[in-house]
Amino acid sequence: MRKIIVITNVTLDGVMQAPMGSEEDTSGDFKYGGWIAANADAMSGKAVQKEMNQTADYLFGRKTFEIFASFWPAHANMWPGINDSTKYILSKTIKKSDWENTVFLESIEDIKQLKISAGADIQVWSSSELVHLLLENSLVDELHLRIFPVILGKGKKLFGNSTIPTAFTLTENVVTTKGVIIAQYKRAGEMFATAGAQSLIDKYLKN
């Protein structure tokens, strides 16, 4: 079974919209695009390059795919394998692309079948609506986050209200010179009901 790995930049208040530039995604009257610039450094750049060098296939939502397809086919020297790897796109509005090795999916059932098929692990870059869908269906195996010391107050969020409660284990982490937390989390299982808050407080006070 393939792993689905979500990779994204995110603010302290969970916003993942338009990190790279002001015109990247202005939907919802978003005015803060390009918020990673002030806190990017060599360490965060190295973390991005490490992800790009992994052998993987890719899963995108339509909007992120269109952004990527407008740039990366002509800049594959910066992202080894991006043209040769299979790129899966969840969309009901577009069915074809000039970008080589693209496959279009129509439903969450298609993604479930993709996950149990043979092949490389699947990276999901950005794609907030797609990430919400994956989290709502308990399909995310790993979260690779670059958490920037920024609060925006509005914008598309990493986690939606319908996310299934899930436990994750921290497997790697580092803090950059600019205060960006680079952290990788591995799925540890679903959360279950626990004792009440007072019982938990009593437990920790006894330790």
PDB file of C-alpha atoms in Angstrom:
ATOM      1  CA  MET A   1       0.000   0.000   0.000  1.00  0.00           C
ATOM      2  CA  ARG A   2       1.285   3.447  -0.854  1.00  0.00           C
ATOM      3  CA  LYS A   3       1.669   6.188   1.724  1.00  0.00           C
ATOM      4  CA  ILE A   4       0.021   9.548   1.169  1.00  0.00           C
ATOM      5  CA  ILE A   5       2.277  12.317   2.431  1.00  0.00           C
ATOM      6  CA  VAL A   6       0.984  15.881   2.811  1.00  0.00           C
ATOM      7  CA  ILE A   7       3.704  18.508   2.354  1.00  0.00           C
ATOM      8  CA  THR A   8       2.942  22.155   3.006  1.00  0.00           C
ATOM      9  CA  ASN A   9       3.976  25.489   4.426  1.00  0.00           C
ATOM     10  CA  VAL A  10       1.645  26.671   7.173  1.00  0.00           C
ATOM     11  CA  THR A  11       1.330  29.669   9.489  1.00  0.00           C
ATOM     12  CA  LEU A  12       0.973  29.444  13.259  1.00  0.00           C
ATOM     13  CA  ASP A  13      -2.793  29.822  12.871  1.00  0.00           C
ATOM     14  CA  GLY A  14      -2.999  27.091  10.252  1.00  0.00           C
ATOM     15  CA  VAL A  15      -3.200  29.112   7.018  1.00  0.00           C
ATOM     16  CA  MET A  16      -1.609  27.463   3.982  1.00  0.00           C
ATOM     17  CA  GLN A  17      -2.935  29.734   1.216  1.00  0.00           C
ATOM     18  CA  ALA A  18      -0.538  31.372  -1.263  1.00  0.00           C
ATOM     19  CA  PRO A  19       2.760  31.112   0.613  1.00  0.00           C
ATOM     20  CA  MET A  20       4.963  31.867  -2.387  1.00  0.00           C
ATOM     21  CA  GLY A  21       3.572  35.012  -3.990  1.00  0.00           C
ATOM     22  CA  SER A  22       0.917  37.729  -3.935  1.00  0.00           C
ATOM     23  CA  GLU A  23      -0.836  36.493  -7.085  1.00  0.00           C
ATOM     24  CA  GLU A  24      -0.612  32.775  -6.341  1.00  0.00           C
ATOM     25  CA  ASP A  25      -4.131  32.440  -4.937  1.00  0.00           C
ATOM     26  CA  THR A  26      -6.208  35.523  -4.196  1.00  0.00           C
ATOM     27  CA  SER A  27      -9.526  33.696  -3.807  1.00  0.00           C
ATOM     28  CA  GLY A  28     -11.614  34.811  -0.854  1.00  0.00           C
ATOM     29  CA  ASP A  29     -10.026  38.270  -1.168  1.00  0.00           C
ATOM     30  CA  PHE A  30      -6.770  36.880   0.265  1.00  0.00           C
ATOM     31  CA  LYS A  31      -4.206  39.710   0.438  1.00  0.00           C
ATOM     32  CA  TYR A  32      -1.258  38.128   2.208  1.00  0.00           C
ATOM     33  CA  GLY A  33       0.305  35.963  -0.483  1.00  0.00           C
ATOM     34  CA  GLY A  34       4.064  35.489  -0.234  1.00  0.00           C
ATOM     35  CA  TRP A  35       4.171  35.224   3.544  1.00  0.00           C
ATOM     36  CA  ILE A  36       7.121  32.799   3.650  1.00  0.00           C
ATOM     37  CA  ALA A  37       9.586  35.301   2.153  1.00  0.00           C
ATOM     38  CA  ALA A  38      10.646  37.096   5.328  1.00  0.00           C
ATOM     39  CA  ASN A  39      11.432  33.833   7.138  1.00  0.00           C
ATOM     40  CA  ALA A  40      12.905  31.684   4.388  1.00  0.00           C
ATOM     41  CA  ASP A  41      16.559  30.719   4.708  1.00  0.00           C
ATOM     42  CA  ALA A  42      19.020  28.083   3.551  1.00  0.00           C
ATOM     43  CA  MET A  43      17.711  25.542   6.065  1.00  0.00           C
ATOM     44  CA  SER A  44      14.098  25.783   4.901  1.00  0.00           C
ATOM     45  CA  GLY A  45      15.258  25.747   1.285  1.00  0.00           C
ATOM     46  CA  LYS A  46      17.242  22.577   1.964  1.00  0.00           C
ATOM     47  CA  ALA A  47      14.146  20.948   3.487  1.00  0.00           C
ATOM     48  CA  VAL A  48      12.124  21.719   0.366  1.00  0.00           C
ATOM     49  CA  GLN A  49      14.851  20.323  -1.880  1.00  0.00           C
ATOM     50  CA  LYS A  50      14.984  17.137   0.185  1.00  0.00           C
ATOM     51  CA  GLU A  51      11.285  16.536  -0.455  1.00  0.00           C
ATOM     52  CA  MET A  52      11.692  17.282  -4.164  1.00  0.00           C
ATOM     53  CA  ASN A  53      14.502  14.738  -4.439  1.00  0.00           C
ATOM     54  CA  GLN A  54      12.380  11.884  -3.081  1.00  0.00           C
ATOM     55  CA  THR A  55      11.115   9.228  -5.464  1.00  0.00           C
ATOM     56  CA  ALA A  56       7.378   9.801  -5.526  1.00  0.00           C
ATOM     57  CA  ASP A  57       4.205  10.229  -7.500  1.00  0.00           C
ATOM     58  CA  TYR A  58       2.093  13.312  -6.909  1.00  0.00           C
ATOM     59  CA  LEU A  59      -1.531  14.069  -6.117  1.00  0.00           C
ATOM     60  CA  PHE A  60      -2.904  17.581  -6.658  1.00  0.00           C
ATOM     61  CA  GLY A  61      -6.132  19.468  -6.463  1.00  0.00           C
ATOM     62  CA  ARG A  62      -7.094  21.357  -9.595  1.00  0.00           C
ATOM     63  CA  LYS A  63      -5.966  24.834  -8.540  1.00  0.00           C
ATOM     64  CA  THR A  64      -2.540  23.720  -7.331  1.00  0.00           C
ATOM     65  CA  PHE A  65      -2.088  21.574 -10.418  1.00  0.00           C
ATOM     66  CA  GLU A  66      -2.777  24.510 -12.708  1.00  0.00           C
ATOM     67  CA  ILE A  67      -0.211  26.626 -10.842  1.00  0.00           C
ATOM     68  CA  PHE A  68       2.390  23.856 -10.994  1.00  0.00           C
ATOM     69  CA  ALA A  69       1.657  23.004 -14.633  1.00  0.00           C
ATOM     70  CA  SER A  70       2.270  26.601 -15.670  1.00  0.00           C
ATOM     71  CA  PHE A  71       5.812  26.525 -14.261  1.00  0.00           C
ATOM     72  CA  TRP A  72       7.401  23.144 -13.588  1.00  0.00           C
ATOM     73  CA  PRO A  73       7.370  21.459 -17.009  1.00  0.00           C
ATOM     74  CA  ALA A  74       9.913  24.028 -18.196  1.00  0.00           C
ATOM     75  CA  HIS A  75      11.940  23.997 -14.966  1.00  0.00           C
ATOM     76  CA  ALA A  76      12.392  20.273 -14.344  1.00  0.00           C
ATOM     77  CA  ASN A  77      16.120  20.832 -13.743  1.00  0.00           C
ATOM     78  CA  MET A  78      15.073  22.329 -10.403  1.00  0.00           C
ATOM     79  CA  TRP A  79      12.849  19.361  -9.478  1.00  0.00           C
ATOM     80  CA  PRO A  80      14.364  16.027 -10.520  1.00  0.00           C
ATOM     81  CA  GLY A  81      11.756  13.608 -11.771  1.00  0.00           C
ATOM     82  CA  ILE A  82       8.763  15.943 -11.715  1.00  0.00           C
ATOM     83  CA  ASN A  83       8.111  15.444 -15.428  1.00  0.00           C
ATOM     84  CA  ASP A  84       8.706  11.698 -15.412  1.00  0.00           C
ATOM     85  CA  SER A  85       6.695  10.921 -12.261  1.00  0.00           C
ATOM     86  CA  THR A  86       2.964  10.322 -12.494  1.00  0.00           C
ATOM     87  CA  LYS A  87       0.862  13.296 -11.479  1.00  0.00           C
ATOM     88  CA  TYR A  88      -2.691  12.514 -10.342  1.00  0.00           C
ATOM     89  CA  ILE A  89      -5.219  15.342 -10.358  1.00  0.00           C
ATOM     90  CA  LEU A  90      -8.545  15.247  -8.564  1.00  0.00           C
ATOM     91  CA  SER A  91     -10.893  17.339 -10.685  1.00  0.00           C
ATOM     92  CA  LYS A  92     -14.353  17.225 -12.201  1.00  0.00           C
ATOM     93  CA  THR A  93     -13.745  20.228 -14.448  1.00  0.00           C
ATOM     94  CA  ILE A  94     -10.526  19.399 -16.320  1.00  0.00           C
ATOM     95  CA  LYS A  95      -9.817  16.098 -18.039  1.00  0.00           C
ATOM     96  CA  LYS A  96      -6.560  16.599 -19.921  1.00  0.00           C
ATOM     97  CA  SER A  97      -3.255  18.422 -19.794  1.00  0.00           C
ATOM     98  CA  ASP A  98      -0.227  18.939 -21.999  1.00  0.00           C
ATOM     99  CA  TRP A  99       1.995  18.078 -19.011  1.00  0.00           C
ATOM    100  CA  GLU A 100       3.267  14.556 -19.570  1.00  0.00           C
ATOM    101  CA  ASN A 101       2.330  11.676 -17.262  1.00  0.00           C
ATOM    102  CA  THR A 102      -0.856  13.207 -15.878  1.00  0.00           C
ATOM    103  CA  VAL A 103      -3.837  11.122 -14.794  1.00  0.00           C
ATOM    104  CA  PHE A 104      -7.187  12.619 -13.826  1.00  0.00           C
ATOM    105  CA  LEU A 105      -9.282  11.289 -10.950  1.00  0.00           C
ATOM    106  CA  GLU A 106     -12.891  12.126 -10.200  1.00  0.00           C
ATOM    107  CA  SER A 107     -13.662  10.924  -6.688  1.00  0.00           C
ATOM    108  CA  ILE A 108     -12.368   9.927  -3.287  1.00  0.00           C
ATOM    109  CA  GLU A 109     -12.954   6.313  -4.306  1.00  0.00           C
ATOM    110  CA  ASP A 110     -10.414   6.790  -7.095  1.00  0.00           C
ATOM    111  CA  ILE A 111      -7.895   7.980  -4.507  1.00  0.00           C
ATOM    112  CA  LYS A 112      -8.604   4.994  -2.260  1.00  0.00           C
ATOM    113  CA  GLN A 113      -7.931   2.661  -5.172  1.00  0.00           C
ATOM    114  CA  LEU A 114      -4.758   4.573  -6.005  1.00  0.00           C
ATOM    115  CA  LYS A 115      -3.550   4.214  -2.426  1.00  0.00           C
ATOM    116  CA  ILE A 116      -3.828   0.420  -2.460  1.00  0.00           C
ATOM    117  CA  SER A 117      -2.222   0.080  -5.894  1.00  0.00           C
ATOM    118  CA  ALA A 118       1.435  -0.727  -6.510  1.00  0.00           C
ATOM    119  CA  GLY A 119       3.835   2.136  -6.959  1.00  0.00           C
ATOM    120  CA  ALA A 120       5.764   4.910  -5.254  1.00  0.00           C
ATOM    121  CA  ASP A 121       4.519   6.858  -2.255  1.00  0.00           C
ATOM    122  CA  ILE A 122       2.280   9.792  -3.112  1.00  0.00           C
ATOM    123  CA  GLN A 123       3.154  13.376  -2.194  1.00  0.00           C
ATOM    124  CA  VAL A 124       0.453  16.030  -1.883  1.00  0.00           C
ATOM    125  CA  TRP A 125       1.795  19.572  -2.191  1.00  0.00           C
ATOM    126  CA  SER A 126      -0.463  22.363  -0.918  1.00  0.00           C
ATOM    127  CA  SER A 127      -3.986  21.681  -2.353  1.00  0.00           C
ATOM    128  CA  SER A 128      -5.993  22.723   0.727  1.00  0.00           C
ATOM    129  CA  GLU A 129      -9.380  21.399  -0.406  1.00  0.00           C
ATOM    130  CA  LEU A 130      -7.852  18.079  -1.387  1.00  0.00           C
ATOM    131  CA  VAL A 131      -6.035  17.840   1.955  1.00  0.00           C
ATOM    132  CA  HIS A 132      -9.331  18.415   3.771  1.00  0.00           C
ATOM    133  CA  LEU A 133     -10.916  15.599   1.776  1.00  0.00           C
ATOM    134  CA  LEU A 134      -8.036  13.250   2.557  1.00  0.00           C
ATOM    135  CA  LEU A 135      -8.166  14.062   6.278  1.00  0.00           C
ATOM    136  CA  GLU A 136     -11.942  13.617   6.329  1.00  0.00           C
ATOM    137  CA  ASN A 137     -11.444  10.116   4.923  1.00  0.00           C
ATOM    138  CA  SER A 138      -8.486   9.149   7.114  1.00  0.00           C
ATOM    139  CA  LEU A 139      -6.129   8.772   4.137  1.00  0.00           C
ATOM    140  CA  VAL A 140      -3.126  10.822   5.289  1.00  0.00           C
ATOM    141  CA  ASP A 141      -0.168   8.729   6.472  1.00  0.00           C
ATOM    142  CA  GLU A 142       2.355  11.512   7.071  1.00  0.00           C
ATOM    143  CA  LEU A 143       2.380  15.277   7.516  1.00  0.00           C
ATOM    144  CA  HIS A 144       5.538  17.139   6.507  1.00  0.00           C
ATOM    145  CA  LEU A 145       5.077  20.705   7.731  1.00  0.00           C
ATOM    146  CA  ARG A 146       7.116  23.882   7.593  1.00  0.00           C
ATOM    147  CA  ILE A 147       5.516  26.023  10.299  1.00  0.00           C
ATOM    148  CA  PHE A 148       6.275  29.718   9.864  1.00  0.00           C
ATOM    149  CA  PRO A 149       6.207  32.226  12.757  1.00  0.00           C
ATOM    150  CA  VAL A 150       3.385  34.222  11.151  1.00  0.00           C
ATOM    151  CA  ILE A 151      -0.287  34.767  12.056  1.00  0.00           C
ATOM    152  CA  LEU A 152      -2.604  35.856   9.241  1.00  0.00           C
ATOM    153  CA  GLY A 153      -6.056  35.535  10.752  1.00  0.00           C
ATOM    154  CA  LYS A 154      -7.730  34.515   7.486  1.00  0.00           C
ATOM    155  CA  GLY A 155      -7.105  32.277   4.514  1.00  0.00           C
ATOM    156  CA  LYS A 156      -7.451  28.625   3.550  1.00  0.00           C
ATOM    157  CA  LYS A 157      -6.581  26.409   6.503  1.00  0.00           C
ATOM    158  CA  LEU A 158      -4.708  23.135   6.727  1.00  0.00           C
ATOM    159  CA  PHE A 159      -7.343  21.498   8.932  1.00  0.00           C
ATOM    160  CA  GLY A 160     -11.102  21.714   8.376  1.00  0.00           C
ATOM    161  CA  ASN A 161     -13.932  21.089  10.811  1.00  0.00           C
ATOM    162  CA  SER A 162     -14.623  17.635   9.343  1.00  0.00           C
ATOM    163  CA  THR A 163     -11.123  16.255   9.924  1.00  0.00           C
ATOM    164  CA  ILE A 164     -11.235  12.834  11.584  1.00  0.00           C
ATOM    165  CA  PRO A 165      -9.465  12.982  14.974  1.00  0.00           C
ATOM    166  CA  THR A 166      -6.131  11.246  14.434  1.00  0.00           C
ATOM    167  CA  ALA A 167      -2.964  10.773  16.459  1.00  0.00           C
ATOM    168  CA  PHE A 168       0.431  11.433  14.890  1.00  0.00           C
ATOM    169  CA  THR A 169       3.968  10.741  16.117  1.00  0.00           C
ATOM    170  CA  LEU A 170       6.757  13.264  15.577  1.00  0.00           C
ATOM    171  CA  THR A 171       9.548  11.564  13.607  1.00  0.00           C
ATOM    172  CA  GLU A 172      11.811  14.474  12.605  1.00  0.00           C
ATOM    173  CA  ASN A 173      12.087  18.121  13.567  1.00  0.00           C
ATOM    174  CA  VAL A 174      14.436  21.054  13.290  1.00  0.00           C
ATOM    175  CA  VAL A 175      14.137  24.799  13.856  1.00  0.00           C
ATOM    176  CA  THR A 176      15.696  27.098  11.270  1.00  0.00           C
ATOM    177  CA  THR A 177      17.654  30.268  11.913  1.00  0.00           C
ATOM    178  CA  LYS A 178      14.471  32.230  11.120  1.00  0.00           C
ATOM    179  CA  GLY A 179      12.334  30.319  13.591  1.00  0.00           C
ATOM    180  CA  VAL A 180      10.586  28.057  11.092  1.00  0.00           C
ATOM    181  CA  ILE A 181       9.709  24.675  12.609  1.00  0.00           C
ATOM    182  CA  ILE A 182      10.287  21.880  10.096  1.00  0.00           C
ATOM    183  CA  ALA A 183       8.471  18.828  11.412  1.00  0.00           C
ATOM    184  CA  GLN A 184       7.473  15.424  10.088  1.00  0.00           C
ATOM    185  CA  TYR A 185       4.667  13.432  11.655  1.00  0.00           C
ATOM    186  CA  LYS A 186       3.683   9.806  11.080  1.00  0.00           C
ATOM    187  CA  ARG A 187       0.144   8.567  11.576  1.00  0.00           C
ATOM    188  CA  ALA A 188      -0.195   6.663  14.833  1.00  0.00           C
ATOM    189  CA  GLY A 189      -3.897   5.812  14.699  1.00  0.00           C
ATOM    190  CA  GLU A 190      -7.327   7.247  15.390  1.00  0.00           C
ATOM    191  CA  MET A 191      -8.079   9.122  18.589  1.00  0.00           C
ATOM    192  CA  PHE A 192     -10.476   7.480  21.018  1.00  0.00           C
ATOM    193  CA  ALA A 193     -12.523   8.878  23.862  1.00  0.00           C
ATOM    194  CA  THR A 194     -10.486   9.285  27.031  1.00  0.00           C
ATOM    195  CA  ALA A 195     -11.263   9.981  30.649  1.00  0.00           C
ATOM    196  CA  GLY A 196     -12.636  13.423  31.499  1.00  0.00           C
ATOM    197  CA  ALA A 197     -10.413  16.475  31.839  1.00  0.00           C
ATOM    198  CA  GLN A 198     -10.377  16.330  35.629  1.00  0.00           C
ATOM    199  CA  SER A 199      -9.151  12.730  35.562  1.00  0.00           C
ATOM    200  CA  LEU A 200      -6.309  13.744  33.264  1.00  0.00           C
ATOM    201  CA  ILE A 201      -5.381  16.654  35.525  1.00  0.00           C
ATOM    202  CA  ASP A 202      -5.356  14.348  38.543  1.00  0.00           C
ATOM    203  CA  LYS A 203      -3.129  11.913  36.654  1.00  0.00           C
ATOM    204  CA  TYR A 204      -0.509  14.521  35.822  1.00  0.00           C
ATOM    205  CA  LEU A 205      -0.566  16.090  39.274  1.00  0.00           C
ATOM    206  CA  LYS A 206       0.343  12.712  40.761  1.00  0.00           C
ATOM    207  CA  ASN A 207       3.427  12.343  38.518  1.00  0.00           C
TER     208      ASN A 207
END
